[in-house]
mmCIF file of C-alpha atoms in Angstrom:
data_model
loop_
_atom_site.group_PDB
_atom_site.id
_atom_site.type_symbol
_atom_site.label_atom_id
_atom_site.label_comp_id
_atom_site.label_asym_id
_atom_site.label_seq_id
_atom_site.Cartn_x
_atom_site.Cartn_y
_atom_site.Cartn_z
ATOM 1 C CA UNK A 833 -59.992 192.328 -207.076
ATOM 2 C CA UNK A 834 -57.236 193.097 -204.241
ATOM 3 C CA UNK A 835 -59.478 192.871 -200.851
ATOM 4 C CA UNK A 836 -57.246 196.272 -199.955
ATOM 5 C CA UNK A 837 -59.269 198.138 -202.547
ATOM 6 C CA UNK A 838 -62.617 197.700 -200.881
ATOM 7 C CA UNK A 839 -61.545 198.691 -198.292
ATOM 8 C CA UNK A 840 -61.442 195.333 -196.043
ATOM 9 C CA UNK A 841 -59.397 193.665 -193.610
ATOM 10 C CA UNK A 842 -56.450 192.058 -194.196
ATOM 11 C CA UNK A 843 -56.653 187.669 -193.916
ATOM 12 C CA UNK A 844 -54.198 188.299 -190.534
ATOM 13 C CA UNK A 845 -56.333 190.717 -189.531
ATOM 14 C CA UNK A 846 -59.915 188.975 -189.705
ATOM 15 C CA UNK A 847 -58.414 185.376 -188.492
ATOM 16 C CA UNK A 848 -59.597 184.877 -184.807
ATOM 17 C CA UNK A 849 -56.592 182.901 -184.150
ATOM 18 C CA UNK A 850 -54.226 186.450 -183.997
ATOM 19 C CA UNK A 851 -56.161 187.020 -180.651
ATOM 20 C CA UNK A 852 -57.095 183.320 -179.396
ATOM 21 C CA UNK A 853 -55.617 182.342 -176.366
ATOM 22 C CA UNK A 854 -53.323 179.345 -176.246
ATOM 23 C CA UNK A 855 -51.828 177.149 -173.836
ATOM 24 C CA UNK A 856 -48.915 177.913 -175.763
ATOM 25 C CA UNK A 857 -49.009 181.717 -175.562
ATOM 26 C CA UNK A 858 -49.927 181.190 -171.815
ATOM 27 C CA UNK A 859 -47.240 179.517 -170.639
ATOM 28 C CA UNK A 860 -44.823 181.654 -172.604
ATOM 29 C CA UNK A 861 -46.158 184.787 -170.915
ATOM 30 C CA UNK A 862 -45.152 182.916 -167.800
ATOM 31 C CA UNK A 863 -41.621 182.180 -168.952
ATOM 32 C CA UNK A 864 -41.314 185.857 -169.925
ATOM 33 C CA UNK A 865 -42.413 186.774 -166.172
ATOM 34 C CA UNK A 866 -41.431 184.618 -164.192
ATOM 35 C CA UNK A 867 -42.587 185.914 -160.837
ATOM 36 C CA UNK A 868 -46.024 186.608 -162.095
ATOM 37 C CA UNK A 869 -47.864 184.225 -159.539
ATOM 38 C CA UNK A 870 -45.728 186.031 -157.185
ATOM 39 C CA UNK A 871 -48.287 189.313 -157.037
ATOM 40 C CA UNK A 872 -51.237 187.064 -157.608
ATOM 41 C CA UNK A 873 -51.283 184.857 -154.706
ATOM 42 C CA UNK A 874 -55.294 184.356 -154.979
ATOM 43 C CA UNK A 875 -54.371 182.223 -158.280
ATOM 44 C CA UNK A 876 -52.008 179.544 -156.074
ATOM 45 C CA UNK A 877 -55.222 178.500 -154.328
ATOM 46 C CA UNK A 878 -57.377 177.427 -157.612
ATOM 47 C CA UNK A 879 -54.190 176.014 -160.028
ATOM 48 C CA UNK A 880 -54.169 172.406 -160.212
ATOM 49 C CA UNK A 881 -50.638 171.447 -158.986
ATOM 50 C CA UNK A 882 -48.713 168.951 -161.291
ATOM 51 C CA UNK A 883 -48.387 165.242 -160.601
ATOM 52 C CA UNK A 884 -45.188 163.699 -162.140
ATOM 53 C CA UNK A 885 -44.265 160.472 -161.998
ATOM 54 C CA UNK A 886 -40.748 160.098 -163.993
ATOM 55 C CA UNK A 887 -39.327 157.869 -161.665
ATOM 56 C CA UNK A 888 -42.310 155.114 -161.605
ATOM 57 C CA UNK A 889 -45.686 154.845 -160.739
ATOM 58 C CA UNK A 890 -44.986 153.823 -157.116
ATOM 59 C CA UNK A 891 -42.989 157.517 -156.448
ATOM 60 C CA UNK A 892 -44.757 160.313 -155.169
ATOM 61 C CA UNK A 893 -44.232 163.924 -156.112
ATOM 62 C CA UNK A 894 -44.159 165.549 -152.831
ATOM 63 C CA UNK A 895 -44.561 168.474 -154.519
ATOM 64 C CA UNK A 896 -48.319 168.210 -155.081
ATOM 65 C CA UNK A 897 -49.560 167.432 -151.749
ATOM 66 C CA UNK A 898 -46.811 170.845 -150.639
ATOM 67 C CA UNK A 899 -49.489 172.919 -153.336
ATOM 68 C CA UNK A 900 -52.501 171.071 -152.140
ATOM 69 C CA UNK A 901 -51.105 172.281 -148.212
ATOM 70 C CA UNK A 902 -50.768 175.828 -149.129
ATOM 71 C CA UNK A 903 -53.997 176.083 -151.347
ATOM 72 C CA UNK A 904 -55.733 174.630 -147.994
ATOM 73 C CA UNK A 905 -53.576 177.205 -145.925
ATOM 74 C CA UNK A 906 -54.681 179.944 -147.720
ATOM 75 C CA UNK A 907 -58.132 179.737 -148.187
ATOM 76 C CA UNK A 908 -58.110 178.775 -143.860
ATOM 77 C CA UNK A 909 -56.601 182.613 -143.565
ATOM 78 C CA UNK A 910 -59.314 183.712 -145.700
ATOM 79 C CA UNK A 911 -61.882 182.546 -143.731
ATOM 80 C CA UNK A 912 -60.458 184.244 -140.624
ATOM 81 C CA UNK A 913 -59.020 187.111 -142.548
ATOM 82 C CA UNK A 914 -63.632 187.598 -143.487
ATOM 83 C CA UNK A 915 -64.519 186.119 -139.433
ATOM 84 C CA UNK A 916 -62.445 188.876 -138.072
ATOM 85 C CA UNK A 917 -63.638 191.794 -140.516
ATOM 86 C CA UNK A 918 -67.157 191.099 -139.786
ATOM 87 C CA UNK A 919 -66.609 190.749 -135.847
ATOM 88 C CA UNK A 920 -64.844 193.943 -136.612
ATOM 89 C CA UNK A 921 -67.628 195.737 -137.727
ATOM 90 C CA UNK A 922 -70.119 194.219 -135.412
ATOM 91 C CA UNK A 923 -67.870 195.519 -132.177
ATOM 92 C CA UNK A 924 -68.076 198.733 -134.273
ATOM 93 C CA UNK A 925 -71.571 198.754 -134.264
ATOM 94 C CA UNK A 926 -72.264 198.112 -131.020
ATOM 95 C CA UNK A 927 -69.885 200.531 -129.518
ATOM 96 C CA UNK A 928 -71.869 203.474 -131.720
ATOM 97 C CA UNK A 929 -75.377 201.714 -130.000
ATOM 98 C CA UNK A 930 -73.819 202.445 -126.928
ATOM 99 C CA UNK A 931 -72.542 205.464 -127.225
ATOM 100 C CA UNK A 932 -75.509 206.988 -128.415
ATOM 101 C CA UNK A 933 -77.499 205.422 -125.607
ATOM 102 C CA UNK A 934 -75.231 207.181 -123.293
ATOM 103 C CA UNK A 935 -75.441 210.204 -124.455
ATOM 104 C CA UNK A 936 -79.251 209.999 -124.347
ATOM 105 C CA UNK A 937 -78.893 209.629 -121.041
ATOM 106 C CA UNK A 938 -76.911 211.901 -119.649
ATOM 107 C CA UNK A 939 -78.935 214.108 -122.287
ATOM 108 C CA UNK A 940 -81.949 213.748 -120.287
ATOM 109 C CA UNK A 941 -83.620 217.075 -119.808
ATOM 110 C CA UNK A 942 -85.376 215.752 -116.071
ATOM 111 C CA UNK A 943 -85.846 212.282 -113.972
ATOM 112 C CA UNK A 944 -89.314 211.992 -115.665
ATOM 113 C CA UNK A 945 -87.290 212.050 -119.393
ATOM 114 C CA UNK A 946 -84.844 210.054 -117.704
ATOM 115 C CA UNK A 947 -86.595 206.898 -116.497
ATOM 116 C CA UNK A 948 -88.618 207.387 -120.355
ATOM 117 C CA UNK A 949 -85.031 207.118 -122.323
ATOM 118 C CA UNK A 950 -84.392 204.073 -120.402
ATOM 119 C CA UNK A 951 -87.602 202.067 -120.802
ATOM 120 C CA UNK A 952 -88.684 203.508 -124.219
ATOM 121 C CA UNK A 953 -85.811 204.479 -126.099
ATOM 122 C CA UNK A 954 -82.847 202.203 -125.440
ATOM 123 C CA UNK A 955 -84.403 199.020 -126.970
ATOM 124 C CA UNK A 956 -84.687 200.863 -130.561
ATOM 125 C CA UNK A 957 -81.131 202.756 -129.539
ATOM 126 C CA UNK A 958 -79.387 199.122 -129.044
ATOM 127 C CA UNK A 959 -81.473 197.385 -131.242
ATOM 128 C CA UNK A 960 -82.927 195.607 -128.843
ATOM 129 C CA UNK A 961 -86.656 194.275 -128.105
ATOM 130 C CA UNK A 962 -87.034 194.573 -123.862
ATOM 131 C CA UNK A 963 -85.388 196.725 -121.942
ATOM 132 C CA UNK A 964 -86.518 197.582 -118.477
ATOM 133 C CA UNK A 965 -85.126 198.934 -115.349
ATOM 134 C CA UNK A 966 -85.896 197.122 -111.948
ATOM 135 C CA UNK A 967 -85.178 198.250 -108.376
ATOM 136 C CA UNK A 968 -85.724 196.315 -105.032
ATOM 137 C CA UNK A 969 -88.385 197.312 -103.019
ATOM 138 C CA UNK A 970 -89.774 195.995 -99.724
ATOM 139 C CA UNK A 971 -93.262 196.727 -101.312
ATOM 140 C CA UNK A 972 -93.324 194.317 -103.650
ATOM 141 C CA UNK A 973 -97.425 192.924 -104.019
ATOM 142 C CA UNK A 974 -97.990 196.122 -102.131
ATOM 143 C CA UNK A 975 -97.991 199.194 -104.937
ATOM 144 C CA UNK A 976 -97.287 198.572 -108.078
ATOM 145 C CA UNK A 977 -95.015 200.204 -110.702
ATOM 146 C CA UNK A 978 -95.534 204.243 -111.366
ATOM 147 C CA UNK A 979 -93.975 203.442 -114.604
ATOM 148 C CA UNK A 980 -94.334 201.535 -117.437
ATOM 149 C CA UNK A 981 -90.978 199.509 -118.038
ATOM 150 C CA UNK A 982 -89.490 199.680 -114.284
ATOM 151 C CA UNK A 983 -90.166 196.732 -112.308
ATOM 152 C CA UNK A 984 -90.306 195.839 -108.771
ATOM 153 C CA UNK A 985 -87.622 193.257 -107.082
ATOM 154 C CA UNK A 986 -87.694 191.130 -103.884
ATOM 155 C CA UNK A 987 -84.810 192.637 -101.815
ATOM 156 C CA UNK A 988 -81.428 190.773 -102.605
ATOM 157 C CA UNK A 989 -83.048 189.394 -106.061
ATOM 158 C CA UNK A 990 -80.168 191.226 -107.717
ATOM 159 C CA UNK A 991 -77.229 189.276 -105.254
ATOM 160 C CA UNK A 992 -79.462 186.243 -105.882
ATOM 161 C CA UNK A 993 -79.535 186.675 -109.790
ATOM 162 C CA UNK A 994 -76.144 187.623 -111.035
ATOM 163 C CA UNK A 995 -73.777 187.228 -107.394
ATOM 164 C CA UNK A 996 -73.317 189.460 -104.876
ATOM 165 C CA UNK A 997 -69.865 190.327 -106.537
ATOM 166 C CA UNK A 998 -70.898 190.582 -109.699
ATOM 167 C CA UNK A 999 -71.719 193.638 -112.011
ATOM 168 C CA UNK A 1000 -73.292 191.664 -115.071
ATOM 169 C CA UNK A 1001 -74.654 188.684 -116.169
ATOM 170 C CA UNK A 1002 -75.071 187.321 -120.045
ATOM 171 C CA UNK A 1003 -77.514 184.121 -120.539
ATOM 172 C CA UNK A 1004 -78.240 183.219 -124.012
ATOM 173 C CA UNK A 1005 -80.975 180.599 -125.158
ATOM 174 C CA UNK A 1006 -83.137 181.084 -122.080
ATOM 175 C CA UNK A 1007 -86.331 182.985 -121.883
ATOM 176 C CA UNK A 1008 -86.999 185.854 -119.758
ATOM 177 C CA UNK A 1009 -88.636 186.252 -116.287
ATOM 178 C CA UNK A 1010 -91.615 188.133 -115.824
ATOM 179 C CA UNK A 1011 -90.830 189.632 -113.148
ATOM 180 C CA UNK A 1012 -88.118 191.761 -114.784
ATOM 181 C CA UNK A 1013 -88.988 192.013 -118.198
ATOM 182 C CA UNK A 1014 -92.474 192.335 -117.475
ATOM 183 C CA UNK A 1015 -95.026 191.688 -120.685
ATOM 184 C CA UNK A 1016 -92.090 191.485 -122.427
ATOM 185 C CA UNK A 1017 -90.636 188.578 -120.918
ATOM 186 C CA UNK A 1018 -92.078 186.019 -123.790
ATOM 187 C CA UNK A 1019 -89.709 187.730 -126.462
ATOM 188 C CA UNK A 1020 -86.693 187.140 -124.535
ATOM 189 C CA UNK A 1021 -84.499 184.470 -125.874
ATOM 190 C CA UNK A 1022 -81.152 185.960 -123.991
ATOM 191 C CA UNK A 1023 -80.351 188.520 -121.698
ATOM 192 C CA UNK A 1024 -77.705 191.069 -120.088
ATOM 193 C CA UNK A 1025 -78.366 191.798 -116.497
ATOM 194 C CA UNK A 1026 -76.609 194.522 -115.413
ATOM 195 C CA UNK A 1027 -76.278 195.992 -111.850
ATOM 196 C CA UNK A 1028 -77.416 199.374 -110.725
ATOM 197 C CA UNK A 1029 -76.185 200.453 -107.301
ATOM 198 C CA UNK A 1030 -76.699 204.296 -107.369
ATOM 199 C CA UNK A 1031 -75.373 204.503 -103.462
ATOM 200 C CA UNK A 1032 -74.891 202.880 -100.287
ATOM 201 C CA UNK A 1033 -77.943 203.912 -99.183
ATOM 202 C CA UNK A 1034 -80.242 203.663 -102.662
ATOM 203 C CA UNK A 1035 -81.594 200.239 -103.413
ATOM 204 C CA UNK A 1036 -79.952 197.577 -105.610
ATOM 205 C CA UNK A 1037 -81.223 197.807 -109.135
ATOM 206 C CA UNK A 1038 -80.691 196.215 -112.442
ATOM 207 C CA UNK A 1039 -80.823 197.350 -116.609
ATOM 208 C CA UNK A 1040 -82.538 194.345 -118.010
ATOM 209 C CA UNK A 1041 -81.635 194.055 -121.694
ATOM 210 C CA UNK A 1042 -83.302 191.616 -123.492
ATOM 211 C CA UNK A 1043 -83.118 189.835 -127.182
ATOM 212 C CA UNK A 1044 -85.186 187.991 -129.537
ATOM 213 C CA UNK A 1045 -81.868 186.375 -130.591
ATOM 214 C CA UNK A 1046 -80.950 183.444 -128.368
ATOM 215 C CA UNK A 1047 -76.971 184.438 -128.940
ATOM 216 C CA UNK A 1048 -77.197 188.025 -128.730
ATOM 217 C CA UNK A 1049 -76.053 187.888 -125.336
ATOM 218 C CA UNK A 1050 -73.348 185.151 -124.701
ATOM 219 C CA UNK A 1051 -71.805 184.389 -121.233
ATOM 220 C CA UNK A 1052 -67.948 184.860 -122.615
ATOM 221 C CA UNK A 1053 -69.264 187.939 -124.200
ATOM 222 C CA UNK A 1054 -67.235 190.967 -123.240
ATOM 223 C CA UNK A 1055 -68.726 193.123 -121.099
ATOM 224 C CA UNK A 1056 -66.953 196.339 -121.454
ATOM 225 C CA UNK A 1057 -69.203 198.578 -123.160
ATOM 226 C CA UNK A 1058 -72.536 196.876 -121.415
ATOM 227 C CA UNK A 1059 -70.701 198.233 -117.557
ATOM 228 C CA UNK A 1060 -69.981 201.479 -119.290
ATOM 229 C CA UNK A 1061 -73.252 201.892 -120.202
ATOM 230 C CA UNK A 1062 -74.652 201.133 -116.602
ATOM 231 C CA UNK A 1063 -72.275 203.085 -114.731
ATOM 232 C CA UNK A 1064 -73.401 205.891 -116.905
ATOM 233 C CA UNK A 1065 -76.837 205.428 -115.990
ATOM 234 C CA UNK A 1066 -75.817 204.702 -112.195
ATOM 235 C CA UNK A 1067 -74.382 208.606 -112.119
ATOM 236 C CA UNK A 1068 -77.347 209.555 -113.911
ATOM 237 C CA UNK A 1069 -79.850 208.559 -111.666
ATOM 238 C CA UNK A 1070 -77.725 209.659 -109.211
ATOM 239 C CA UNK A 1071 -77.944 213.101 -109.898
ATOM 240 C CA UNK A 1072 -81.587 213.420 -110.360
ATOM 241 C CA UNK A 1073 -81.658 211.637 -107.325
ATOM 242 C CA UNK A 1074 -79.263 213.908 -105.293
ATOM 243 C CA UNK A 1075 -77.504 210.675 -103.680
#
């Protein structure tokens, strides 16, 4: 009985090898495009490159180690091309951390609110896990803090921590000091010391920012957005403080 009848497939139809793919119908798909590889540059860096050696064993075909070169090329911009995405998106990160933080503080409804943003609320604002704000005093040992969070200073601990020039230092792998990050100082593994100088006449002060990640804060870190945020919170303060 005629196969057709029944209503089956056709021999061609059912063989597997009308749809197997063959080296042979591979590399005439490549002689009918020619510039295939062309707009499918991630296949250059996993092809095997050809070895030939028609003119003796002892000849080289430069050609390989030319592939090899540019497979190795390529997959170096790769790596970059991913290093610079995600640095990228961290810097992106940050600078929304920041920006937020800022506007929480010149959001601050009185000095009281203030002084609470800054202690309290910038560590989970930055994602951070100390932050305190510390302020030279001449009564150091005397009184102690009104507030939990601000710390007392020597006077000239701040020229004597981060320069007298200086508006910010970054240490990573080293643990915090008590005296500025208070109970907190044992889950410091680096820091951003930034300088607070409200006036002339105010005290020296520093934002303390401190991480449980030893490279959080590096010292060829930029500092851009960390001074932004201070002298926000220098003009703050300044206001509440009518200086």
């Amino acid at each position: 009985m005629d196969p057709k009848s029944q209503g089956g497939a056709s021999p061609e139809a059912e063989s597997p090898e009308s749809e197997e793919l063959t080296t042979a119908r591979v590399a005439e798909y490549l002689r009918q495009h020619p510039d295939f590889l062309a707009d499918q540059d991630e296949l250059v860096a996993v092809l095997t490159p050809p070895v030939q050696h028609q003119n003796g064993p002892n000849v080289v075909d430069m050609r390989h180690f030319a592939m090899r070169r540019m497979q190795e090329e390529i997959g170096r911009l790769k790596q970059q091309q991913q290093a610079l995405i995600q640095t990228s998106r961290a810097n992106l990160a940050s600078q929304a951390r920041v920006h937020a933080a800022v506007l929480a503080i010149i959001g601050a409804r009185s000095f009281e609110h203030l002084m609470q943003t800054v202690v309290t609320d910038l560590a989970v604002m930055l994602d951070l896990d100390v932050v305190t704000l510390c302020i030279e005093s001449e009564a150091v040992g005397a009184i102690s803090s009104p507030l939990a969070g601000l710390q007392l200073l020597d006077v000239d601990t701040v020229d004597a921590l981060i320069g007298p020039k200086k508006d910010c230092l970054l240490i990573d792998h080293s643990t915090g000091a008590s005296a500025i990050f208070g109970g907190g100082a044992g889950l410091v593994q680096s820091q951003a010391l930034l300088r607070i100088s409200v006036s002339a006449e105010a005290p020296s002060g520093l934002l303390a920012l401190g991480s449980r990640s030893p490279t959080r804060f590096r010292p060829k870190q930029g500092v851009e957005l960390l001074n932004f945020l201070a002298r926000a919170l220098e003009i703050t303060l300044g206001k509440w403080l009518h200086l």
